[in-house]
């Protein structure tokens, strides 16, 4: 399980948007207040959910580069952004978007981050961002990324990094074993080295502190309730499939666990904002 479907990313977008930490969003907006134009690179952009959440926080003239290794997701991003904008114009390689008072130019780069991080980052973004990406990456990749971001003196903001906390209601006796299996699966190499999984928020803080950045980390857990039934069911299914791949929990336990109707769930995430030395707010 290394690919992500546009369907899954669509399903999670509403929960993602409402779970982003508001205090870090305000700090980010304050940091970039008055910057015009602003250049942003979004790593592992999927269908563009991170841009849709962040654009209202940033200035009136934004230049985005959306990076993903999955060409189909980049195509879906262009499509969804066209629908999201008030006005959209595709010139063959870039989207020019108007949304509210903001004008955005959006370019798309199909790139494997492991192969050429420098090309993915480009030369001079003011802000490097990502959403739901770094639990897929190794601590070594995160350290390399922090180094490359620091070399550009870019700000860094990443959201919804899984932090290992899971609480299901009602509880079930297999929850702990399933969580252990899930974390074992999470630590597998997804293309960026042995993944940090639930340790990714710590690895991000450590790496950017090591580069002299001012780092803030804050809670962005999904708190899913009765209105999130389809997402909770989809989560149960994807966790169950991941655990089944590890062989750590027997098939009948997984099947029973997957079939329970949960009324709520908490899935822990963290957001991280790292500002370069000399720019502390
Ligand atoms: C969990 S999805 C998050 C997508 C999007 N940021 C969002 O929040 O909806 C992770 C994304 O990172 C991309 N990705 C994962 N590993 C990658 C790599 N090594 N190089 C480039 N993209 C990668 C995937 O294709 C996927 O779109």
mmCIF file of C-alpha atoms and ligand atoms in Angstrom:
data_model
loop_
_atom_site.group_PDB
_atom_site.id
_atom_site.type_symbol
_atom_site.label_atom_id
_atom_site.label_comp_id
_atom_site.label_asym_id
_atom_site.label_seq_id
_atom_site.Cartn_x
_atom_site.Cartn_y
_atom_site.Cartn_z
ATOM 1 C CA UNK A 1 0.000 0.000 0.000
ATOM 2 C CA UNK A 2 2.084 2.932 -1.229
ATOM 3 C CA UNK A 3 -0.263 4.721 -3.654
ATOM 4 C CA UNK A 4 -3.034 7.122 -2.677
ATOM 5 C CA UNK A 5 -6.297 7.364 -4.543
ATOM 6 C CA UNK A 6 -7.955 10.675 -5.340
ATOM 7 C CA UNK A 7 -11.093 9.164 -3.770
ATOM 8 C CA UNK A 8 -9.318 8.682 -0.418
ATOM 9 C CA UNK A 9 -7.797 12.186 -0.543
ATOM 10 C CA UNK A 10 -11.239 13.655 -1.332
ATOM 11 C CA UNK A 11 -12.750 11.749 1.593
ATOM 12 C CA UNK A 12 -10.261 13.092 4.083
ATOM 13 C CA UNK A 13 -10.139 16.710 2.880
ATOM 14 C CA UNK A 14 -12.948 18.055 5.102
ATOM 15 C CA UNK A 15 -11.531 16.430 8.251
ATOM 16 C CA UNK A 16 -8.055 17.658 7.317
ATOM 17 C CA UNK A 17 -9.214 21.242 6.825
ATOM 18 C CA UNK A 18 -11.001 21.489 10.153
ATOM 19 C CA UNK A 19 -8.182 19.750 12.076
ATOM 20 C CA UNK A 20 -5.323 22.055 11.027
ATOM 21 C CA UNK A 21 -3.992 23.865 14.058
ATOM 22 C CA UNK A 22 -5.473 27.405 14.027
ATOM 23 C CA UNK A 23 -2.713 28.966 16.114
ATOM 24 C CA UNK A 24 0.007 27.842 13.682
ATOM 25 C CA UNK A 25 -2.149 29.020 10.774
ATOM 26 C CA UNK A 26 -2.308 32.484 12.358
ATOM 27 C CA UNK A 27 1.456 32.508 12.966
ATOM 28 C CA UNK A 28 2.069 31.519 9.346
ATOM 29 C CA UNK A 29 -0.291 34.230 8.055
ATOM 30 C CA UNK A 30 1.378 36.826 10.277
ATOM 31 C CA UNK A 31 4.839 35.790 9.150
ATOM 32 C CA UNK A 32 3.960 36.296 5.482
ATOM 33 C CA UNK A 33 1.747 39.341 5.949
ATOM 34 C CA UNK A 34 2.673 41.870 3.247
ATOM 35 C CA UNK A 35 4.814 39.471 1.158
ATOM 36 C CA UNK A 36 3.986 39.941 -2.499
ATOM 37 C CA UNK A 37 4.568 37.873 -4.545
ATOM 38 C CA UNK A 38 4.962 34.746 -2.453
ATOM 39 C CA UNK A 39 6.467 31.541 -3.881
ATOM 40 C CA UNK A 40 5.362 28.229 -2.387
ATOM 41 C CA UNK A 41 6.333 24.608 -3.104
ATOM 42 C CA UNK A 42 3.909 21.902 -1.932
ATOM 43 C CA UNK A 43 5.587 18.487 -1.664
ATOM 44 C CA UNK A 44 3.404 15.396 -2.108
ATOM 45 C CA UNK A 45 0.493 17.642 -3.104
ATOM 46 C CA UNK A 46 -1.996 14.890 -4.006
ATOM 47 C CA UNK A 47 -5.111 16.600 -5.361
ATOM 48 C CA UNK A 48 -4.145 20.054 -4.024
ATOM 49 C CA UNK A 49 -5.916 20.053 -0.656
ATOM 50 C CA UNK A 50 -3.021 21.877 1.040
ATOM 51 C CA UNK A 51 -3.194 24.752 -1.446
ATOM 52 C CA UNK A 52 -6.959 25.057 -0.999
ATOM 53 C CA UNK A 53 -6.517 25.317 2.779
ATOM 54 C CA UNK A 54 -3.537 27.669 2.733
ATOM 55 C CA UNK A 55 -4.297 30.124 -0.072
ATOM 56 C CA UNK A 56 -6.704 32.214 2.056
ATOM 57 C CA UNK A 57 -3.952 32.658 4.698
ATOM 58 C CA UNK A 58 -1.394 34.058 2.278
ATOM 59 C CA UNK A 59 -1.040 37.250 0.247
ATOM 60 C CA UNK A 60 -2.815 38.465 -2.887
ATOM 61 C CA UNK A 61 -0.184 37.174 -5.350
ATOM 62 C CA UNK A 62 0.888 33.557 -4.898
ATOM 63 C CA UNK A 63 3.077 31.364 -7.111
ATOM 64 C CA UNK A 64 2.656 27.698 -6.286
ATOM 65 C CA UNK A 65 4.521 24.642 -7.533
ATOM 66 C CA UNK A 66 2.684 21.410 -6.769
ATOM 67 C CA UNK A 67 4.987 18.378 -6.646
ATOM 68 C CA UNK A 68 3.944 14.738 -6.645
ATOM 69 C CA UNK A 69 5.282 11.509 -8.099
ATOM 70 C CA UNK A 70 1.795 10.485 -9.219
ATOM 71 C CA UNK A 71 0.851 12.104 -12.544
ATOM 72 C CA UNK A 72 -2.798 11.065 -12.138
ATOM 73 C CA UNK A 73 -3.022 12.946 -8.832
ATOM 74 C CA UNK A 74 -1.434 16.024 -10.416
ATOM 75 C CA UNK A 75 -4.083 15.887 -13.153
ATOM 76 C CA UNK A 76 -6.794 15.531 -10.483
ATOM 77 C CA UNK A 77 -5.286 18.521 -8.645
ATOM 78 C CA UNK A 78 -5.515 20.694 -11.767
ATOM 79 C CA UNK A 79 -9.131 19.634 -12.207
ATOM 80 C CA UNK A 80 -10.156 20.237 -8.586
ATOM 81 C CA UNK A 81 -8.364 23.591 -8.415
ATOM 82 C CA UNK A 82 -10.144 24.698 -11.590
ATOM 83 C CA UNK A 83 -13.503 23.916 -9.939
ATOM 84 C CA UNK A 84 -12.457 25.517 -6.630
ATOM 85 C CA UNK A 85 -11.349 28.841 -8.113
ATOM 86 C CA UNK A 86 -13.692 31.687 -8.993
ATOM 87 C CA UNK A 87 -11.906 31.983 -12.357
ATOM 88 C CA UNK A 88 -9.368 29.572 -13.847
ATOM 89 C CA UNK A 89 -7.297 29.729 -16.990
ATOM 90 C CA UNK A 90 -5.060 26.861 -18.170
ATOM 91 C CA UNK A 91 -2.271 27.932 -20.517
ATOM 92 C CA UNK A 92 -1.007 24.444 -21.356
ATOM 93 C CA UNK A 93 1.401 24.097 -18.441
ATOM 94 C CA UNK A 94 0.183 26.391 -15.656
ATOM 95 C CA UNK A 95 -3.099 27.384 -14.067
ATOM 96 C CA UNK A 96 -3.880 31.025 -13.435
ATOM 97 C CA UNK A 97 -6.501 31.165 -10.692
ATOM 98 C CA UNK A 98 -8.501 33.920 -9.057
ATOM 99 C CA UNK A 99 -9.978 33.061 -5.676
ATOM 100 C CA UNK A 100 -11.507 35.808 -3.569
ATOM 101 C CA UNK A 101 -9.017 38.668 -3.503
ATOM 102 C CA UNK A 102 -6.083 36.414 -4.407
ATOM 103 C CA UNK A 103 -4.420 35.603 -7.710
ATOM 104 C CA UNK A 104 -2.543 32.301 -7.869
ATOM 105 C CA UNK A 105 -0.282 30.876 -10.538
ATOM 106 C CA UNK A 106 0.023 27.129 -10.156
ATOM 107 C CA UNK A 107 2.652 24.937 -11.821
ATOM 108 C CA UNK A 108 2.806 21.141 -11.606
ATOM 109 C CA UNK A 109 5.964 19.049 -11.268
ATOM 110 C CA UNK A 110 5.926 15.256 -11.469
ATOM 111 C CA UNK A 111 8.925 14.226 -9.380
ATOM 112 C CA UNK A 112 10.082 11.462 -7.067
ATOM 113 C CA UNK A 113 11.390 13.230 -3.960
ATOM 114 C CA UNK A 114 13.922 10.494 -3.237
ATOM 115 C CA UNK A 115 15.506 10.876 -6.654
ATOM 116 C CA UNK A 116 15.990 14.622 -6.862
ATOM 117 C CA UNK A 117 14.953 16.690 -3.915
ATOM 118 C CA UNK A 118 16.752 19.797 -5.212
ATOM 119 C CA UNK A 119 14.801 19.739 -8.468
ATOM 120 C CA UNK A 120 11.557 19.163 -6.553
ATOM 121 C CA UNK A 121 12.239 22.136 -4.272
ATOM 122 C CA UNK A 122 13.365 24.441 -7.057
ATOM 123 C CA UNK A 123 15.795 27.267 -6.423
ATOM 124 C CA UNK A 124 14.125 29.811 -4.200
ATOM 125 C CA UNK A 125 10.693 29.192 -2.682
ATOM 126 C CA UNK A 126 9.750 31.504 0.175
ATOM 127 C CA UNK A 127 7.781 28.646 1.713
ATOM 128 C CA UNK A 128 8.101 24.866 1.481
ATOM 129 C CA UNK A 129 4.978 23.081 2.623
ATOM 130 C CA UNK A 130 3.418 19.619 2.730
ATOM 131 C CA UNK A 131 0.374 17.883 4.157
ATOM 132 C CA UNK A 132 0.129 14.299 5.402
ATOM 133 C CA UNK A 133 3.506 13.403 3.937
ATOM 134 C CA UNK A 134 6.293 13.045 6.449
ATOM 135 C CA UNK A 135 5.153 9.919 8.319
ATOM 136 C CA UNK A 136 5.974 8.250 4.969
ATOM 137 C CA UNK A 137 9.579 9.502 5.108
ATOM 138 C CA UNK A 138 12.633 8.359 7.008
ATOM 139 C CA UNK A 139 14.342 10.515 9.633
ATOM 140 C CA UNK A 140 17.354 10.664 7.282
ATOM 141 C CA UNK A 141 15.218 12.035 4.430
ATOM 142 C CA UNK A 142 13.655 14.576 6.807
ATOM 143 C CA UNK A 143 17.154 15.692 7.871
ATOM 144 C CA UNK A 144 18.215 16.054 4.208
ATOM 145 C CA UNK A 145 15.060 18.008 3.476
ATOM 146 C CA UNK A 146 15.652 20.362 6.428
ATOM 147 C CA UNK A 147 19.184 20.929 5.176
ATOM 148 C CA UNK A 148 17.989 21.702 1.634
ATOM 149 C CA UNK A 149 15.235 24.024 2.924
ATOM 150 C CA UNK A 150 17.729 25.828 5.179
ATOM 151 C CA UNK A 151 20.157 26.266 2.271
ATOM 152 C CA UNK A 152 17.366 28.244 0.546
ATOM 153 C CA UNK A 153 16.399 30.083 3.762
ATOM 154 C CA UNK A 154 12.809 29.066 3.028
ATOM 155 C CA UNK A 155 10.168 28.892 5.725
ATOM 156 C CA UNK A 156 8.713 25.426 6.301
ATOM 157 C CA UNK A 157 5.165 24.446 7.255
ATOM 158 C CA UNK A 158 3.810 20.928 7.284
ATOM 159 C CA UNK A 159 0.467 19.736 8.576
ATOM 160 C CA UNK A 160 -1.285 16.545 9.600
ATOM 161 C CA UNK A 161 1.768 14.416 10.290
ATOM 162 C CA UNK A 162 0.579 11.247 12.040
ATOM 163 C CA UNK A 163 1.821 11.081 15.647
ATOM 164 C CA UNK A 164 0.858 7.574 16.765
ATOM 165 C CA UNK A 165 -2.243 8.347 18.838
ATOM 166 C CA UNK A 166 -5.371 6.349 17.980
ATOM 167 C CA UNK A 167 -8.504 6.051 20.094
ATOM 168 C CA UNK A 168 -11.628 4.292 18.909
ATOM 169 C CA UNK A 169 -15.101 4.401 20.462
ATOM 170 C CA UNK A 170 -16.347 1.917 21.370
ATOM 171 C CA UNK A 171 -13.019 0.343 22.306
ATOM 172 C CA UNK A 172 -12.195 -3.243 21.336
ATOM 173 C CA UNK A 173 -9.771 -5.697 22.898
ATOM 174 C CA UNK A 174 -7.811 -5.945 19.624
ATOM 175 C CA UNK A 175 -7.196 -2.177 19.385
ATOM 176 C CA UNK A 176 -3.692 -2.356 20.913
ATOM 177 C CA UNK A 177 -2.559 -5.257 18.711
ATOM 178 C CA UNK A 178 -3.984 -3.548 15.630
ATOM 179 C CA UNK A 179 -2.187 -0.322 16.516
ATOM 180 C CA UNK A 180 1.092 -2.176 16.910
ATOM 181 C CA UNK A 181 0.567 -3.863 13.532
ATOM 182 C CA UNK A 182 -0.337 -0.569 11.928
ATOM 183 C CA UNK A 183 2.814 1.100 13.238
ATOM 184 C CA UNK A 184 4.902 -1.788 12.008
ATOM 185 C CA UNK A 185 3.409 -1.254 8.553
ATOM 186 C CA UNK A 186 3.905 2.494 8.827
ATOM 187 C CA UNK A 187 7.642 2.049 9.353
ATOM 188 C CA UNK A 188 8.074 0.223 6.058
ATOM 189 C CA UNK A 189 9.990 1.940 3.283
ATOM 190 C CA UNK A 190 7.463 3.886 1.171
ATOM 191 C CA UNK A 191 10.134 5.253 -1.154
ATOM 192 C CA UNK A 192 11.891 7.678 1.199
ATOM 193 C CA UNK A 193 13.773 5.191 3.376
ATOM 194 C CA UNK A 194 12.492 3.311 6.432
ATOM 195 C CA UNK A 195 9.544 5.529 7.338
ATOM 196 C CA UNK A 196 9.529 7.447 10.610
ATOM 197 C CA UNK A 197 5.773 6.763 10.961
ATOM 198 C CA UNK A 198 4.569 8.063 14.331
ATOM 199 C CA UNK A 199 8.030 9.478 15.135
ATOM 200 C CA UNK A 200 7.887 11.879 12.181
ATOM 201 C CA UNK A 201 6.779 14.968 14.174
ATOM 202 C CA UNK A 202 9.794 14.565 16.484
ATOM 203 C CA UNK A 203 12.102 13.985 13.508
ATOM 204 C CA UNK A 204 10.831 17.193 11.864
ATOM 205 C CA UNK A 205 11.363 19.285 15.013
ATOM 206 C CA UNK A 206 14.809 17.838 15.584
ATOM 207 C CA UNK A 207 15.916 18.356 11.978
ATOM 208 C CA UNK A 208 14.775 21.983 11.724
ATOM 209 C CA UNK A 209 16.058 22.900 15.215
ATOM 210 C CA UNK A 210 19.380 21.437 14.049
ATOM 211 C CA UNK A 211 19.368 23.928 11.164
ATOM 212 C CA UNK A 212 18.861 26.818 13.607
ATOM 213 C CA UNK A 213 15.157 27.271 12.730
ATOM 214 C CA UNK A 214 12.567 28.460 15.222
ATOM 215 C CA UNK A 215 10.211 25.464 15.412
ATOM 216 C CA UNK A 216 6.618 25.336 16.678
ATOM 217 C CA UNK A 217 4.633 22.105 16.812
ATOM 218 C CA UNK A 218 0.918 21.916 17.586
ATOM 219 C CA UNK A 219 -1.926 19.442 17.694
ATOM 220 C CA UNK A 220 -4.026 18.727 14.584
ATOM 221 C CA UNK A 221 -5.681 15.439 15.554
ATOM 222 C CA UNK A 222 -8.661 14.222 13.625
ATOM 223 C CA UNK A 223 -11.587 14.152 16.040
ATOM 224 C CA UNK A 224 -14.131 12.140 14.107
ATOM 225 C CA UNK A 225 -17.723 11.807 15.253
ATOM 226 C CA UNK A 226 -21.155 10.686 14.100
ATOM 227 C CA UNK A 227 -21.016 12.938 11.025
ATOM 228 C CA UNK A 228 -17.843 11.207 9.823
ATOM 229 C CA UNK A 229 -19.211 7.662 9.455
ATOM 230 C CA UNK A 230 -17.884 7.015 5.914
ATOM 231 C CA UNK A 231 -14.398 8.310 6.804
ATOM 232 C CA UNK A 232 -14.280 6.221 9.996
ATOM 233 C CA UNK A 233 -15.309 3.121 8.025
ATOM 234 C CA UNK A 234 -12.713 3.836 5.322
ATOM 235 C CA UNK A 235 -10.050 4.326 7.993
ATOM 236 C CA UNK A 236 -10.926 0.996 9.585
ATOM 237 C CA UNK A 237 -10.678 -0.661 6.174
ATOM 238 C CA UNK A 238 -7.296 0.869 5.301
ATOM 239 C CA UNK A 239 -5.842 0.149 8.761
ATOM 240 C CA UNK A 240 -7.098 -3.435 8.538
ATOM 241 C CA UNK A 241 -5.538 -3.893 5.088
ATOM 242 C CA UNK A 242 -2.225 -2.468 6.309
ATOM 243 C CA UNK A 243 -2.158 -4.715 9.369
ATOM 244 C CA UNK A 244 -3.066 -7.758 7.253
ATOM 245 C CA UNK A 245 0.018 -7.086 5.097
ATOM 246 C CA UNK A 246 2.253 -7.348 8.177
ATOM 247 C CA UNK A 247 0.991 -10.788 9.243
ATOM 248 C CA UNK A 248 1.211 -9.622 12.876
ATOM 249 C CA UNK A 249 -2.487 -10.092 13.661
ATOM 250 C CA UNK A 250 -4.498 -13.160 12.656
ATOM 251 C CA UNK A 251 -7.027 -12.785 9.863
ATOM 252 C CA UNK A 252 -10.141 -13.485 11.967
ATOM 253 C CA UNK A 253 -9.188 -10.838 14.548
ATOM 254 C CA UNK A 254 -8.626 -8.334 11.749
ATOM 255 C CA UNK A 255 -11.991 -9.195 10.196
ATOM 256 C CA UNK A 256 -13.791 -8.790 13.542
ATOM 257 C CA UNK A 257 -11.984 -5.511 14.271
ATOM 258 C CA UNK A 258 -12.837 -4.140 10.853
ATOM 259 C CA UNK A 259 -16.540 -4.986 11.197
ATOM 260 C CA UNK A 260 -17.143 -3.091 14.467
ATOM 261 C CA UNK A 261 -19.243 0.045 14.062
ATOM 262 C CA UNK A 262 -17.329 2.885 15.706
ATOM 263 C CA UNK A 263 -19.149 6.017 16.712
ATOM 264 C CA UNK A 264 -16.037 8.150 17.035
ATOM 265 C CA UNK A 265 -12.293 8.046 16.571
ATOM 266 C CA UNK A 266 -9.293 10.202 17.371
ATOM 267 C CA UNK A 267 -6.294 9.977 15.088
ATOM 268 C CA UNK A 268 -3.374 12.027 16.334
ATOM 269 C CA UNK A 269 -1.542 14.433 14.048
ATOM 270 C CA UNK A 270 0.844 17.326 14.514
ATOM 271 C CA UNK A 271 1.480 20.484 12.496
ATOM 272 C CA UNK A 272 4.982 21.929 12.354
ATOM 273 C CA UNK A 273 6.040 25.470 11.487
ATOM 274 C CA UNK A 274 9.755 26.205 11.164
ATOM 275 C CA UNK A 275 10.959 29.740 10.516
ATOM 276 C CA UNK A 276 14.504 30.508 9.437
ATOM 277 C CA UNK A 277 16.915 32.252 11.791
ATOM 278 C CA UNK A 278 16.366 36.007 11.892
ATOM 279 C CA UNK A 279 12.666 35.777 10.967
ATOM 280 C CA UNK A 280 11.137 34.733 14.314
ATOM 281 C CA UNK A 281 7.687 36.270 14.852
HETATM 282 C C1 LIG B 1 -1.166 11.018 2.134
HETATM 283 S S1 LIG B 1 -1.005 11.703 0.565
HETATM 284 C C2 LIG B 1 -1.271 13.437 0.933
HETATM 285 C C3 LIG B 1 -1.689 14.219 -0.269
HETATM 286 C C4 LIG B 1 -1.981 15.696 -0.009
HETATM 287 N N1 LIG B 1 -0.814 16.396 0.474
HETATM 288 C C5 LIG B 1 -3.142 15.854 0.951
HETATM 289 O O1 LIG B 1 -2.914 16.280 2.092
HETATM 290 O O2 LIG B 1 -4.280 15.532 0.566
HETATM 291 C C6 LIG B 1 0.755 11.653 0.238
HETATM 292 C C7 LIG B 1 1.103 12.215 -1.128
HETATM 293 O O3 LIG B 1 2.516 12.235 -1.261
HETATM 294 C C8 LIG B 1 2.882 11.686 -2.518
HETATM 295 N N2 LIG B 1 4.192 11.050 -2.339
HETATM 296 C C9 LIG B 1 4.498 10.087 -1.455
HETATM 297 N N3 LIG B 1 5.795 9.748 -1.548
HETATM 298 C C10 LIG B 1 6.324 10.528 -2.514
HETATM 299 C C11 LIG B 1 7.619 10.642 -3.076
HETATM 300 N N4 LIG B 1 8.615 9.860 -2.646
HETATM 301 N N5 LIG B 1 7.830 11.546 -4.061
HETATM 302 C C12 LIG B 1 6.813 12.337 -4.492
HETATM 303 N N6 LIG B 1 5.547 12.264 -3.985
HETATM 304 C C13 LIG B 1 5.309 11.381 -3.017
HETATM 305 C C14 LIG B 1 1.786 10.694 -2.854
HETATM 306 O O4 LIG B 1 1.685 10.434 -4.251
HETATM 307 C C15 LIG B 1 0.556 11.394 -2.273
HETATM 308 O O5 LIG B 1 -0.029 12.260 -3.219
#
